[in-house]
């Protein structure tokens, strides 16, 4: 069965950096687009990044552009999200996901999530 397990979250100061990882198993990772989404209190689920399985092309919403970078290692079935210049409003539970709709907020498969807290 599809398994997605995120790691790498933690407490970081504003302006800091963090890289999240997602270990995927139970399916042919290289054959799927993959996504990062996050859940913030009061905002619900929010699309963070998507990465295709063709050439690794990525897409981001405005808040993540120039600060977040998604990448993938198809040989190891691992998805990454490098985050820089983190802000308090980036505090959220971050999920790795597969089979998301166009908004990136309805996903068929998601991991348990990893908490990112940005605070001084």
Coordinates of C-alpha atoms in Angstrom, one line a residue, residues 9-111:
X9 CA 10.5 19.3 10.9
X10 CA 11.3 21.2 14.0
X11 CA 11.6 24.6 15.7
X12 CA 13.5 27.2 13.7
X13 CA 14.0 31.0 14.2
X14 CA 12.5 33.4 11.7
X15 CA 14.9 33.8 8.7
X16 CA 16.2 30.2 9.3
X17 CA 16.2 27.2 7.0
X18 CA 14.9 23.7 7.1
X19 CA 14.8 20.8 4.7
X20 CA 12.0 18.3 4.9
X21 CA 12.2 14.7 3.5
X22 CA 9.5 12.3 2.6
X23 CA 10.2 8.6 2.2
X24 CA 7.8 6.9 -0.2
X25 CA 7.1 3.2 -0.6
X26 CA 4.4 0.9 -1.9
X27 CA 4.2 2.4 -5.4
X28 CA 6.3 3.3 -8.4
X29 CA 7.5 6.7 -7.1
X30 CA 9.1 7.7 -10.4
X31 CA 5.8 7.4 -12.2
X32 CA 3.9 10.0 -10.1
X33 CA 3.8 13.8 -9.6
X34 CA 4.4 14.5 -6.0
X35 CA 3.2 17.4 -3.8
X36 CA 3.9 19.2 -0.5
X37 CA 0.9 20.6 1.3
X38 CA 0.6 22.2 4.7
X39 CA -2.1 22.6 7.3
X40 CA -2.2 25.8 9.4
X41 CA -4.6 26.6 12.2
X42 CA -7.5 28.4 10.8
X43 CA -6.4 28.2 7.2
X44 CA -7.0 24.5 6.4
X45 CA -4.9 22.7 3.8
X46 CA -2.7 24.8 1.6
X47 CA -0.6 23.8 -1.5
X48 CA 3.1 24.3 -1.0
X49 CA 4.8 22.8 -4.0
X50 CA 4.4 20.2 -6.8
X51 CA 7.0 18.4 -8.8
X52 CA 6.5 16.4 -11.9
X53 CA 7.8 13.0 -12.7
X54 CA 9.0 13.9 -16.2
X55 CA 11.8 16.4 -15.9
X56 CA 11.4 17.3 -12.2
X57 CA 9.7 20.6 -13.1
X58 CA 8.2 22.3 -10.1
X59 CA 5.4 24.7 -9.3
X60 CA 4.8 26.9 -6.2
X61 CA 2.2 29.3 -4.9
X62 CA 3.3 32.9 -4.5
X63 CA 4.2 32.6 -0.8
X64 CA 6.7 29.8 -1.5
X65 CA 8.3 31.1 -4.7
X66 CA 11.9 32.0 -4.2
X67 CA 12.0 30.6 -0.7
X68 CA 11.0 26.9 -1.1
X69 CA 12.5 24.3 -3.4
X70 CA 11.0 20.9 -4.0
X71 CA 13.2 18.1 -5.4
X72 CA 13.1 14.4 -5.8
X73 CA 15.4 11.4 -5.8
X74 CA 13.6 8.8 -7.9
X75 CA 16.4 6.2 -7.2
X76 CA 15.7 6.4 -3.5
X77 CA 12.0 7.3 -3.7
X78 CA 12.5 10.4 -1.6
X79 CA 10.9 13.8 -1.9
X80 CA 12.5 16.9 -0.5
X81 CA 11.4 20.4 0.4
X82 CA 14.2 22.9 1.1
X83 CA 12.8 26.0 2.9
X84 CA 14.7 29.2 3.4
X85 CA 13.9 32.6 5.0
X86 CA 11.2 31.0 7.1
X87 CA 8.5 33.2 8.6
X88 CA 6.2 32.7 11.6
X89 CA 3.3 32.3 9.1
X90 CA 5.1 29.2 7.7
X91 CA 4.3 27.4 11.0
X92 CA 2.3 24.4 10.0
X93 CA 2.0 20.6 9.7
X94 CA 3.7 19.8 6.4
X95 CA 2.6 16.8 4.4
X96 CA 4.0 14.9 1.5
X97 CA 1.1 13.9 -0.9
X98 CA 0.2 12.1 -4.1
X99 CA -2.8 12.3 -6.4
X100 CA -3.8 15.9 -5.5
X101 CA -6.4 17.9 -7.4
X102 CA -5.6 21.1 -9.3
X103 CA -5.8 23.2 -6.2
X104 CA -3.4 20.9 -4.4
X105 CA -5.7 20.8 -1.4
X106 CA -7.5 17.6 -2.0
X107 CA -5.1 14.7 -2.1
X108 CA -5.8 11.0 -2.2
X109 CA -2.6 10.0 -0.3
X110 CA -0.9 11.9 2.5
X111 CA 1.7 11.1 5.1

